[in-house]
């Protein structure tokens, strides 16, 4: 059974930093691209960042580019999201997502339960 | 960026009703379209990928169709457990984008 367990969410002041982790199990982590998706209170789902199976080719939403860094440690089956210069609008539940392939394209498949990041003074 | 527009933004239906949600892309995305179900306090659940393929374990009352710029999600017989917000998402190109969601009330 695929399991994705996020951690690291916390209350942080504007301008602060935080690192989220996602511990994966139940599949061969190093074979799959991974992503982060967030949902701000009362809002819809927003894609944040994606990374390929080897850790290269990261992509970011414009709203986080230059402030967030996605990475992974395949030896530890763990995905990370380093967040810096946090803003009030970064307040959200952050979900770790495993991607799966169909017809040469990768789509979102399994989701973690999420970790809450609150940016407030 | 590819804009995804869902309609309606909310709907109210009765148990047993057939419900259809529409998702339009601002440019052609082939069939690189997914649907998700989101319940309050729960993680999103993947329902459909490649416009019409059901994820493993998803009940057959859910179906998807479309290609290019117009897509639909249909729930053939609405049940109380289907109360949720439904999102479409394109994965044709970055940045990946979601529709604004359709809240389904019973």
Coordinates of N, CA, C and O in Angstrom, one line a residue, chain B residues 41-88:
Chain B
X41 N -11.3 18.4 5.2 CA -10.5 17.7 6.2 C -9.8 16.5 5.7 O -9.1 15.8 6.4
X42 N -10.0 16.1 4.4 CA -9.5 14.9 3.8 C -8.5 15.2 2.7 O -8.6 16.3 2.1
X43 N -7.6 14.3 2.4 CA -6.8 14.5 1.3 C -7.6 14.4 0.0 O -8.6 13.6 -0.1
X44 N -7.1 15.0 -1.1 CA -7.8 14.8 -2.4 C -7.7 13.4 -2.8 O -6.7 12.7 -2.4
X45 N -8.7 13.0 -3.5 CA -8.7 11.6 -4.1 C -8.7 11.7 -5.6 O -9.5 12.4 -6.2
X46 N -7.8 10.9 -6.2 CA -7.7 10.9 -7.6 C -8.8 10.0 -8.2 O -9.0 8.9 -7.8
X47 N -9.6 10.6 -9.1 CA -10.7 9.8 -9.7 C -10.4 9.3 -11.1 O -10.6 8.2 -11.4
X48 N -10.0 10.2 -11.9 CA -9.9 10.0 -13.4 C -8.6 10.6 -13.9 O -8.2 11.7 -13.5
X49 N -7.9 9.9 -14.8 CA -6.8 10.5 -15.5 C -6.9 10.2 -17.0 O -7.8 9.4 -17.4
X50 N -6.2 10.9 -17.8 CA -6.3 10.8 -19.3 C -7.7 11.0 -19.7 O -8.2 10.3 -20.6
X51 N -8.4 11.9 -19.1 CA -9.8 12.3 -19.4 C -10.9 11.3 -19.1 O -12.0 11.7 -18.7
X52 N -10.6 10.0 -19.3 CA -11.7 9.0 -19.1 C -11.3 7.7 -18.4 O -12.1 6.8 -18.3
X53 N -10.1 7.6 -17.9 CA -9.6 6.4 -17.3 C -9.8 6.5 -15.7 O -9.3 7.4 -15.1
X54 N -10.5 5.5 -15.2 CA -10.8 5.5 -13.7 C -9.5 5.0 -13.0 O -8.9 4.0 -13.4
X55 N -9.2 5.7 -11.9 CA -8.2 5.1 -11.0 C -8.7 3.9 -10.4 O -9.9 3.7 -10.2
X56 N -7.8 3.0 -10.0 CA -8.1 1.8 -9.4 C -8.9 2.0 -8.1 O -8.6 2.9 -7.3
X57 N -10.0 1.3 -8.0 CA -10.9 1.4 -6.8 C -11.9 2.5 -6.9 O -12.8 2.6 -6.0
X58 N -11.9 3.3 -7.9 CA -13.0 4.3 -8.1 C -14.2 3.7 -8.6 O -14.2 3.0 -9.6
X59 N -15.4 3.9 -8.0 CA -16.6 3.3 -8.5 C -17.0 3.7 -9.9 O -16.7 4.8 -10.3
X60 N -17.6 2.7 -10.6 CA -17.9 3.0 -12.0 C -19.0 4.0 -12.2 O -19.3 4.4 -13.3
X61 N -19.7 4.5 -11.1 CA -20.6 5.6 -11.3 C -20.0 6.9 -11.7 O -20.6 7.8 -12.2
X62 N -18.6 6.9 -11.6 CA -17.9 8.1 -12.1 C -17.4 7.8 -13.5 O -16.9 6.7 -13.8
X63 N -17.6 8.8 -14.4 CA -17.0 8.6 -15.7 C -16.6 10.0 -16.2 O -17.1 11.0 -15.8
X64 N -15.6 10.0 -17.1 CA -15.1 11.2 -17.7 C -15.0 11.1 -19.2 O -14.9 10.0 -19.8
X65 N -15.2 12.2 -19.9 CA -15.1 12.2 -21.3 C -14.5 13.6 -21.8 O -14.4 14.5 -21.0
X66 N -14.2 13.6 -23.1 CA -13.7 14.9 -23.7 C -12.3 14.8 -24.2 O -11.6 13.8 -23.9
X67 N -12.0 15.8 -24.9 CA -10.6 15.9 -25.4 C -10.5 17.3 -26.0 O -11.5 18.0 -26.3
X68 N -9.2 17.8 -26.1 CA -9.0 19.1 -26.6 C -9.2 20.2 -25.6 O -8.3 20.4 -24.8
X69 N -10.3 20.8 -25.6 CA -10.6 21.9 -24.7 C -11.8 21.7 -23.8 O -12.0 22.5 -22.9
X70 N -12.6 20.7 -24.1 CA -13.9 20.5 -23.3 C -14.0 19.1 -22.7 O -13.8 18.1 -23.5
X71 N -14.2 19.1 -21.5 CA -14.3 17.8 -20.7 C -15.4 17.8 -19.8 O -15.9 18.8 -19.3
X72 N -15.9 16.6 -19.4 CA -17.0 16.4 -18.5 C -16.7 15.3 -17.5 O -16.0 14.3 -17.8
X73 N -17.2 15.5 -16.3 CA -17.2 14.4 -15.3 C -18.6 14.2 -15.0 O -19.4 15.1 -14.7
X74 N -19.0 12.9 -15.0 CA -20.4 12.5 -14.7 C -20.5 11.6 -13.5 O -19.7 10.6 -13.5
X75 N -21.4 11.8 -12.6 CA -21.7 10.9 -11.6 C -23.1 10.3 -11.9 O -24.1 11.1 -12.0
X76 N -23.2 9.1 -12.2 CA -24.4 8.5 -12.8 C -25.6 8.5 -11.8 O -26.7 8.7 -12.2
X77 N -25.3 8.2 -10.6 CA -26.3 8.1 -9.6 C -25.8 8.7 -8.3 O -25.1 8.0 -7.5
X78 N -26.1 9.9 -8.0 CA -25.5 10.6 -6.8 C -25.9 10.0 -5.5 O -27.0 9.6 -5.3
X79 N -24.9 9.8 -4.7 CA -25.1 9.3 -3.3 C -24.6 10.3 -2.3 O -23.8 11.2 -2.6
X80 N -25.0 10.1 -1.1 CA -24.7 11.1 0.0 C -23.1 11.2 0.2 O -22.6 12.2 0.5
X81 N -22.4 10.0 -0.1 CA -21.0 10.1 0.1 C -20.3 10.8 -1.0 O -19.0 11.0 -0.9
X82 N -21.0 11.2 -2.0 CA -20.4 12.0 -3.1 C -20.4 13.5 -2.8 O -19.9 14.3 -3.6
X83 N -20.9 13.9 -1.7 CA -20.8 15.3 -1.2 C -19.4 15.7 -1.1 O -18.6 15.1 -0.3
X84 N -18.9 16.6 -2.0 CA -17.5 17.0 -2.1 C -17.4 18.1 -3.1 O -18.3 18.6 -3.7
X85 N -16.1 18.6 -3.2 CA -15.8 19.5 -4.2 C -14.9 18.8 -5.3 O -14.0 18.0 -4.9
X86 N -15.2 19.0 -6.5 CA -14.5 18.2 -7.6 C -13.7 19.2 -8.4 O -14.2 20.3 -8.7
X87 N -12.5 18.8 -8.7 CA -11.5 19.7 -9.4 C -11.0 18.9 -10.7 O -10.7 17.7 -10.6
X88 N -10.9 19.7 -11.8 CA -10.2 19.2 -12.9 C -8.8 19.8 -12.9 O -8.5 20.8 -12.2

